[in-house]
């Protein structure tokens, strides 16, 4: 059973701080194993991928091939029913439309001293997308990562996905094709990250790696960071629902369970100003769990990490929201914008009573890759910006260099960097 | 003496690849020491800062105080001469003007299905800025990090700077005041990073830490990442100058040496299509080194990591530039924009013969915190975006939820996430 705390309790601050401090991830000690795997892939390339995939995924890549063929993707398409394919296309189109608006603009201008300034954005030349295997192999995640990369203009998007016992979720292959993924390889784990970072005979290296993965994948991404770029390392998912007593408890309970069913380490929190409603929601959670296919997972998450926070009034909510810094925030009230303006820290906000978080997971159009574990205090969800980089531009002529030169030389010399000063002075006969 | 290679050499590709693969940083094994320091600061707070500062910086913070006082900053201001102060203000104003243009815009719109979408940007609530002590204690770096944070709207910018033997560069304090830094503490090393991440009695924790530092600082930043955000870990600085034979060899040599004087591990590379010019530049480098105060540093950098690449024609340059992915790129030709459009990977570009890189270090207005070690392939220099984060917004009403709901439920069920589907269906009586 989830905990219940209330701002009326004299020890509320201690209880709330304990809730914030809850660790939901067991950090596995995989560093040594990952270092060995990466070294093996760097030394032996494809041969290492074949051996490691046989060991970890029980798949014979020497026979099947490392690359997934177009014929295999065709076969996957044939295996997907029409409505599901249409839903994937609908999601792809909406994600693309939303992310197109994020493309940053170049700029060039001349300032009052005659200095030309500006910047250019360019797409990263090659991006690797890690897709987990097994039950966490979500086609929606393929769309959420690959579509923004393609919108950014990345010419080469490379997907890696493990094929345990030779199998890949056909929906993942179809989503990859719909998103415009250029190459697909059936490797997973730290070995796939190593292959993307350093290249093998079959897999050319990329410049950045994105996408979720298990402890081995996360550790490998940290290790290759610097050689390539990486995205954030995502933790278990979480939702914070702020709801007044005018909501249907069953709707709110459904939203809490939608988050909880992801992972036993997921977290669902309810903030409400209505203690009777809080009890109704808790009862509804128990009731809906009875018929939920993933009741074991969702039940464990709710029992171990679920929480209800009863506040005196919803004016107390923003301060709590900002300290929790939730990945997903639902504001299930009549005037959600009044609360929204006070929200600083949240990955995504879902406004009103008719916007369950699951809409954002699939077809809202916004991205479902969002900051977890309170990192919305300092980071953002996935956008097109993740796939571009910026070059700043500066241009002086002799007159504008003269206008800037004295100050530059003064600062260079104040910092003891004489050659810096000389590189300016020599052009101005100073 | 720097190496010289040429695209006419039959083994050019191997030589160029070797140049790219050159490691310029010795990775010190400091991880265990850093872990211990962080644990000590978390356990003992200020007392640990006092003990560690006594040991590493030979300074008695129990007596001096951890916080730098306004009176001390006043004294620093009195110690700085007028022209240097004016140069700092000039730099501050130009950096501020350039970065104001980077503030990203919020957006809200309703799409054709009636779904409201958008995003909001908010400033990070508190940012820590690490400033190295000793010779690398640059006031220009204080401006380059703190001004964008303040432009972003960060309400609390906290600077930490070690005070070896009790001393802090007065220019650093003046730059901090000019940039609007809110708090300054005289602690450095891994202990300063730990204090910023976890807080002590005197230093409240921040949400993100930026700024350059030594191996201990870099290691500590990696370790606290997750608890707080961090910026990129910067390596030794580098410049690539592309110059035709119409340049004054002395100007180009001065630019190469300006980079080399930063650090014995800095790297200066010249690409030219004129072999006679290449020789003239090499001679000029040797001649200018004779009178350079930091000749030991600059000479070692040029000897160990300097390189001249002679190309058949400058049309060969862009492919080489993009593989080098330099932090700084000078295009010292008559029509630099013709090359610029072909440049994908560079932190900052300096156009034409009158834009020495040093202008960008101080008063150009653009940021001098730029991606090193080939990371311009996947990352960008410091901008206002480093200090804000984005919250995405989604809002449906019953009609737009109905328009999206079927596809969302189809995808949820295809992914085996029944509770996701239910959270949509329950609102639509499906």
Short mmCIF file of C-alpha atoms in Angstrom, two decimals, chain B residues 9-336:
data_model
loop_
_atom_site.label_atom_id
_atom_site.label_comp_id
_atom_site.label_asym_id
_atom_site.label_seq_id
_atom_site.Cartn_x
_atom_site.Cartn_y
_atom_site.Cartn_z
CA UNK B 9 51.80 11.93 -49.66
CA UNK B 10 50.66 8.40 -50.55
CA UNK B 11 50.31 7.56 -46.86
CA UNK B 12 48.51 10.82 -46.02
CA UNK B 13 45.39 9.06 -44.75
CA UNK B 14 47.39 7.05 -42.21
CA UNK B 15 49.29 10.13 -41.07
CA UNK B 16 46.12 12.20 -40.78
CA UNK B 17 44.36 9.42 -38.87
CA UNK B 18 47.32 9.25 -36.49
CA UNK B 19 47.08 13.02 -35.95
CA UNK B 20 43.36 12.68 -35.17
CA UNK B 21 44.02 9.82 -32.76
CA UNK B 22 46.69 11.72 -30.78
CA UNK B 23 45.82 11.68 -27.10
CA UNK B 24 46.71 14.99 -25.52
CA UNK B 25 45.50 14.31 -22.02
CA UNK B 26 47.07 12.07 -19.45
CA UNK B 27 44.14 10.63 -17.54
CA UNK B 28 45.12 10.75 -13.90
CA UNK B 29 43.79 8.03 -11.62
CA UNK B 30 41.99 10.19 -9.12
CA UNK B 31 38.68 8.40 -8.81
CA UNK B 32 39.26 6.80 -5.40
CA UNK B 33 40.58 10.04 -3.90
CA UNK B 34 37.63 11.98 -5.28
CA UNK B 35 35.10 9.46 -3.94
CA UNK B 36 36.63 9.85 -0.49
CA UNK B 37 36.54 13.65 -0.65
CA UNK B 38 32.89 13.69 -1.71
CA UNK B 39 31.93 11.28 1.07
CA UNK B 40 33.78 13.45 3.58
CA UNK B 41 31.97 16.63 2.50
CA UNK B 42 28.60 14.86 2.57
CA UNK B 43 29.32 13.55 6.08
CA UNK B 44 30.95 16.57 7.70
CA UNK B 45 29.93 19.60 5.61
CA UNK B 46 31.80 22.79 6.40
CA UNK B 47 34.22 20.99 8.71
CA UNK B 48 35.36 18.85 5.79
CA UNK B 49 35.74 21.93 3.57
CA UNK B 50 37.91 23.57 6.23
CA UNK B 51 40.12 20.50 6.68
CA UNK B 52 40.48 19.78 2.96
CA UNK B 53 41.24 23.41 2.11
CA UNK B 54 43.94 23.46 4.79
CA UNK B 55 45.46 20.34 3.28
CA UNK B 56 45.19 21.16 -0.46
CA UNK B 57 45.20 24.97 -0.56
CA UNK B 58 47.17 25.77 2.61
CA UNK B 59 44.44 28.15 3.70
CA UNK B 60 42.71 28.45 7.09
CA UNK B 61 39.02 28.82 6.25
CA UNK B 62 38.03 28.54 9.93
CA UNK B 63 39.72 31.89 10.31
CA UNK B 64 39.15 33.49 6.89
CA UNK B 65 35.60 32.24 6.44
CA UNK B 66 34.27 30.07 3.61
CA UNK B 67 32.24 32.88 2.05
CA UNK B 68 33.99 35.77 0.32
CA UNK B 69 32.59 39.01 1.73
CA UNK B 70 31.40 42.12 -0.07
CA UNK B 71 34.25 43.99 1.62
CA UNK B 72 36.74 41.66 0.00
CA UNK B 73 35.20 42.23 -3.41
CA UNK B 74 35.31 45.99 -2.77
CA UNK B 75 39.01 45.64 -1.98
CA UNK B 76 39.54 43.64 -5.17
CA UNK B 77 37.83 46.37 -7.19
CA UNK B 78 40.11 48.98 -5.66
CA UNK B 79 43.13 46.87 -6.69
CA UNK B 80 42.15 46.69 -10.39
CA UNK B 81 43.33 49.51 -12.67
CA UNK B 82 40.85 51.55 -14.67
CA UNK B 83 41.61 50.32 -18.19
CA UNK B 84 41.40 46.66 -17.14
CA UNK B 85 38.13 47.26 -15.36
CA UNK B 86 36.79 49.11 -18.41
CA UNK B 87 37.85 46.21 -20.63
CA UNK B 88 36.02 43.76 -18.36
CA UNK B 89 32.88 45.90 -18.53
CA UNK B 90 33.17 46.17 -22.31
CA UNK B 91 33.49 42.37 -22.54
CA UNK B 92 30.58 41.86 -20.15
CA UNK B 93 28.32 44.14 -22.18
CA UNK B 94 29.20 42.48 -25.48
CA UNK B 95 28.74 38.97 -24.09
CA UNK B 96 25.41 39.99 -22.62
CA UNK B 97 24.19 41.52 -25.90
CA UNK B 98 25.14 38.41 -27.90
CA UNK B 99 23.58 35.98 -25.44
CA UNK B 100 20.33 37.93 -25.02
CA UNK B 101 19.46 36.86 -28.56
CA UNK B 102 19.64 33.22 -27.49
CA UNK B 103 16.74 33.29 -25.07
CA UNK B 104 14.33 30.65 -26.38
CA UNK B 105 10.66 31.42 -26.82
CA UNK B 106 7.69 29.69 -25.24
CA UNK B 107 4.97 28.40 -27.50
CA UNK B 108 1.30 27.35 -27.30
CA UNK B 109 -0.86 26.40 -30.25
CA UNK B 110 -3.94 24.35 -31.08
CA UNK B 111 -3.63 21.89 -33.93
CA UNK B 112 -6.21 20.82 -36.48
CA UNK B 113 -7.62 18.10 -34.18
CA UNK B 114 -8.16 20.57 -31.36
CA UNK B 115 -5.18 19.39 -29.29
CA UNK B 116 -3.33 22.18 -27.52
CA UNK B 117 0.44 21.77 -27.60
CA UNK B 118 3.44 23.80 -26.64
CA UNK B 119 6.31 24.24 -24.26
CA UNK B 120 7.65 26.57 -21.60
CA UNK B 121 11.28 27.39 -20.80
CA UNK B 122 12.26 28.08 -17.21
CA UNK B 123 15.61 29.04 -15.75
CA UNK B 124 17.44 26.56 -13.53
CA UNK B 125 16.92 27.71 -9.94
CA UNK B 126 20.56 27.65 -8.82
CA UNK B 127 23.79 27.17 -10.76
CA UNK B 128 27.31 26.62 -9.44
CA UNK B 129 30.29 27.99 -11.34
CA UNK B 130 33.69 26.43 -10.74
CA UNK B 131 36.66 28.74 -11.32
CA UNK B 132 40.16 27.27 -11.13
CA UNK B 133 42.82 28.87 -8.96
CA UNK B 134 46.37 29.80 -9.82
CA UNK B 135 47.42 30.66 -13.37
CA UNK B 136 44.24 29.26 -14.96
CA UNK B 137 42.06 31.62 -12.90
CA UNK B 138 40.70 33.66 -15.80
CA UNK B 139 38.26 36.56 -15.30
CA UNK B 140 37.13 36.11 -18.91
CA UNK B 141 35.90 32.59 -18.07
CA UNK B 142 33.89 33.98 -15.17
CA UNK B 143 32.13 36.32 -17.59
CA UNK B 144 31.63 33.60 -20.23
CA UNK B 145 29.90 31.28 -17.74
CA UNK B 146 28.10 33.65 -15.41
CA UNK B 147 26.71 36.19 -17.90
CA UNK B 148 24.72 33.58 -19.91
CA UNK B 149 23.37 32.14 -16.64
CA UNK B 150 22.15 35.57 -15.60
CA UNK B 151 20.75 36.27 -19.08
CA UNK B 152 18.87 32.97 -18.78
CA UNK B 153 17.32 34.28 -15.57
CA UNK B 154 19.03 31.97 -13.07
CA UNK B 155 18.15 33.61 -9.74
CA UNK B 156 21.11 32.17 -7.81
CA UNK B 157 24.58 31.90 -9.38
CA UNK B 158 27.17 30.58 -6.94
CA UNK B 159 30.89 30.78 -7.65
CA UNK B 160 33.51 28.59 -6.02
CA UNK B 161 37.20 29.34 -6.44
CA UNK B 162 40.14 27.92 -4.51
CA UNK B 163 42.29 30.36 -2.56
CA UNK B 164 45.75 28.78 -2.52
CA UNK B 165 47.66 30.34 0.39
CA UNK B 166 44.58 32.50 0.97
CA UNK B 167 44.81 34.33 -2.35
CA UNK B 168 42.19 34.86 -5.05
CA UNK B 169 42.87 36.74 -8.27
CA UNK B 170 41.15 40.13 -7.70
CA UNK B 171 40.14 40.25 -11.38
CA UNK B 172 38.12 37.08 -10.84
CA UNK B 173 36.21 38.72 -8.00
CA UNK B 174 35.60 41.86 -10.04
CA UNK B 175 34.43 39.82 -13.04
CA UNK B 176 32.07 37.90 -10.75
CA UNK B 177 30.54 41.12 -9.46
CA UNK B 178 30.22 42.55 -12.98
CA UNK B 179 28.53 39.35 -14.15
CA UNK B 180 26.04 39.40 -11.29
CA UNK B 181 27.30 36.36 -9.38
CA UNK B 182 25.25 36.10 -6.18
CA UNK B 183 27.53 34.19 -3.81
CA UNK B 184 31.27 33.41 -3.79
CA UNK B 185 33.00 30.72 -1.71
CA UNK B 186 36.76 30.19 -1.46
CA UNK B 187 36.82 26.44 -1.92
CA UNK B 188 38.15 24.44 -4.83
CA UNK B 189 38.81 20.89 -6.00
CA UNK B 190 36.48 17.94 -5.60
CA UNK B 191 35.40 19.32 -2.21
CA UNK B 192 33.90 22.40 -3.88
CA UNK B 193 31.96 20.25 -6.35
CA UNK B 194 30.66 18.07 -3.51
CA UNK B 195 29.58 21.17 -1.56
CA UNK B 196 27.70 22.54 -4.58
CA UNK B 197 26.00 19.20 -5.25
CA UNK B 198 25.04 18.21 -1.71
CA UNK B 199 25.26 21.43 0.26
CA UNK B 200 26.93 22.20 3.59
CA UNK B 201 25.96 24.44 6.52
CA UNK B 202 27.32 27.45 4.60
CA UNK B 203 26.73 26.51 0.95
CA UNK B 204 23.21 25.64 -0.14
CA UNK B 205 23.14 23.06 -2.94
CA UNK B 206 22.66 24.03 -6.60
CA UNK B 207 20.91 22.17 -9.43
CA UNK B 208 23.70 22.39 -12.02
CA UNK B 209 27.48 22.89 -12.01
CA UNK B 210 29.47 24.43 -14.86
CA UNK B 211 33.02 25.58 -15.44
CA UNK B 212 36.46 24.14 -16.13
CA UNK B 213 38.75 22.43 -13.66
CA UNK B 214 41.57 19.95 -13.18
CA UNK B 215 41.31 16.15 -13.14
CA UNK B 216 39.86 16.12 -9.61
CA UNK B 217 37.18 18.63 -10.51
CA UNK B 218 36.30 16.82 -13.74
CA UNK B 219 36.09 13.48 -11.91
CA UNK B 220 33.95 14.98 -9.15
CA UNK B 221 31.59 16.50 -11.70
CA UNK B 222 31.13 13.12 -13.36
CA UNK B 223 30.44 11.57 -9.95
CA UNK B 224 27.77 14.05 -8.87
CA UNK B 225 26.08 14.02 -12.29
CA UNK B 226 22.50 12.90 -11.79
CA UNK B 227 22.21 14.56 -8.41
CA UNK B 228 22.93 17.79 -10.30
CA UNK B 229 23.42 18.63 -13.95
CA UNK B 230 26.91 19.29 -15.29
CA UNK B 231 28.27 20.93 -18.42
CA UNK B 232 30.68 19.20 -20.76
CA UNK B 233 34.12 18.28 -19.47
CA UNK B 234 36.54 20.48 -21.40
CA UNK B 235 39.89 19.24 -22.63
CA UNK B 236 42.96 21.21 -23.74
CA UNK B 237 42.22 24.04 -26.17
CA UNK B 238 42.85 23.85 -29.92
CA UNK B 239 42.83 25.95 -33.07
CA UNK B 240 42.76 25.06 -36.74
CA UNK B 241 43.85 27.88 -39.05
CA UNK B 242 43.01 27.53 -42.74
CA UNK B 243 45.14 30.08 -44.61
CA UNK B 244 46.10 30.69 -48.20
CA UNK B 245 49.45 32.14 -49.25
CA UNK B 246 48.17 35.70 -49.29
CA UNK B 247 48.31 35.91 -45.50
CA UNK B 248 51.10 37.50 -43.54
CA UNK B 249 52.94 34.50 -42.06
CA UNK B 250 53.59 36.47 -38.88
CA UNK B 251 49.86 36.97 -38.27
CA UNK B 252 49.10 33.28 -38.70
CA UNK B 253 52.09 32.30 -36.54
CA UNK B 254 50.82 34.64 -33.81
CA UNK B 255 47.43 32.91 -33.91
CA UNK B 256 48.96 29.45 -33.67
CA UNK B 257 51.05 30.57 -30.68
CA UNK B 258 48.08 32.24 -28.96
CA UNK B 259 46.49 28.81 -28.78
CA UNK B 260 49.71 27.03 -27.87
CA UNK B 261 50.46 29.30 -24.90
CA UNK B 262 47.34 28.09 -23.07
CA UNK B 263 48.66 24.69 -22.19
CA UNK B 264 51.45 22.33 -23.19
CA UNK B 265 48.63 19.97 -24.25
CA UNK B 266 46.97 22.61 -26.48
CA UNK B 267 47.02 21.99 -30.21
CA UNK B 268 47.54 24.36 -33.14
CA UNK B 269 47.08 23.12 -36.70
CA UNK B 270 47.60 24.99 -39.96
CA UNK B 271 46.00 23.92 -43.23
CA UNK B 272 47.36 25.73 -46.28
CA UNK B 273 47.57 25.18 -50.02
CA UNK B 274 50.93 26.96 -50.22
CA UNK B 275 54.00 25.00 -49.20
CA UNK B 276 56.25 28.07 -49.23
CA UNK B 277 53.81 29.89 -46.95
CA UNK B 278 53.79 26.85 -44.63
CA UNK B 279 57.54 27.09 -44.26
CA UNK B 280 57.34 30.83 -43.62
CA UNK B 281 54.77 30.31 -40.87
CA UNK B 282 56.88 27.61 -39.24
CA UNK B 283 59.87 29.99 -39.27
CA UNK B 284 57.76 32.79 -37.82
CA UNK B 285 56.55 30.55 -35.03
CA UNK B 286 60.15 29.83 -34.08
CA UNK B 287 61.06 33.52 -34.29
CA UNK B 288 58.11 34.74 -32.17
CA UNK B 289 58.68 32.03 -29.58
CA UNK B 290 62.02 33.68 -28.81
CA UNK B 291 60.35 36.66 -27.17
CA UNK B 292 57.20 35.04 -25.78
CA UNK B 293 56.86 35.06 -21.96
CA UNK B 294 55.14 31.67 -21.98
CA UNK B 295 57.57 30.25 -24.57
CA UNK B 296 58.09 27.08 -22.53
CA UNK B 297 54.39 26.21 -22.64
CA UNK B 298 53.75 27.38 -26.20
CA UNK B 299 56.95 25.78 -27.48
CA UNK B 300 56.10 22.43 -25.92
CA UNK B 301 52.58 22.52 -27.35
CA UNK B 302 53.83 23.38 -30.85
CA UNK B 303 56.61 20.80 -30.69
CA UNK B 304 54.43 17.95 -29.39
CA UNK B 305 51.06 18.62 -30.98
CA UNK B 306 51.48 21.31 -33.63
CA UNK B 307 50.90 20.32 -37.24
CA UNK B 308 50.92 21.79 -40.73
CA UNK B 309 48.81 20.11 -43.37
CA UNK B 310 49.61 21.09 -46.94
CA UNK B 311 46.71 20.49 -49.32
CA UNK B 312 46.64 20.56 -53.11
CA UNK B 313 43.95 23.21 -52.98
CA UNK B 314 41.61 24.61 -50.33
CA UNK B 315 38.78 22.54 -51.76
CA UNK B 316 40.37 19.70 -49.84
CA UNK B 317 40.06 21.63 -46.56
CA UNK B 318 36.39 21.14 -45.56
CA UNK B 319 36.61 17.34 -45.39
CA UNK B 320 39.69 17.63 -43.17
CA UNK B 321 38.11 20.36 -41.02
CA UNK B 322 35.04 18.20 -40.43
CA UNK B 323 37.13 15.23 -39.36
CA UNK B 324 39.27 17.37 -37.03
CA UNK B 325 36.11 19.07 -35.69
CA UNK B 326 38.18 21.86 -34.14
CA UNK B 327 37.17 23.90 -31.13
CA UNK B 328 38.30 27.07 -32.97
CA UNK B 329 38.49 27.42 -36.74
CA UNK B 330 40.01 30.42 -38.49
CA UNK B 331 39.25 30.81 -42.19
CA UNK B 332 41.94 33.31 -43.24
CA UNK B 333 40.97 33.64 -46.89
CA UNK B 334 39.27 36.30 -49.00
CA UNK B 335 35.94 34.48 -49.33
CA UNK B 336 35.58 32.60 -46.04
#
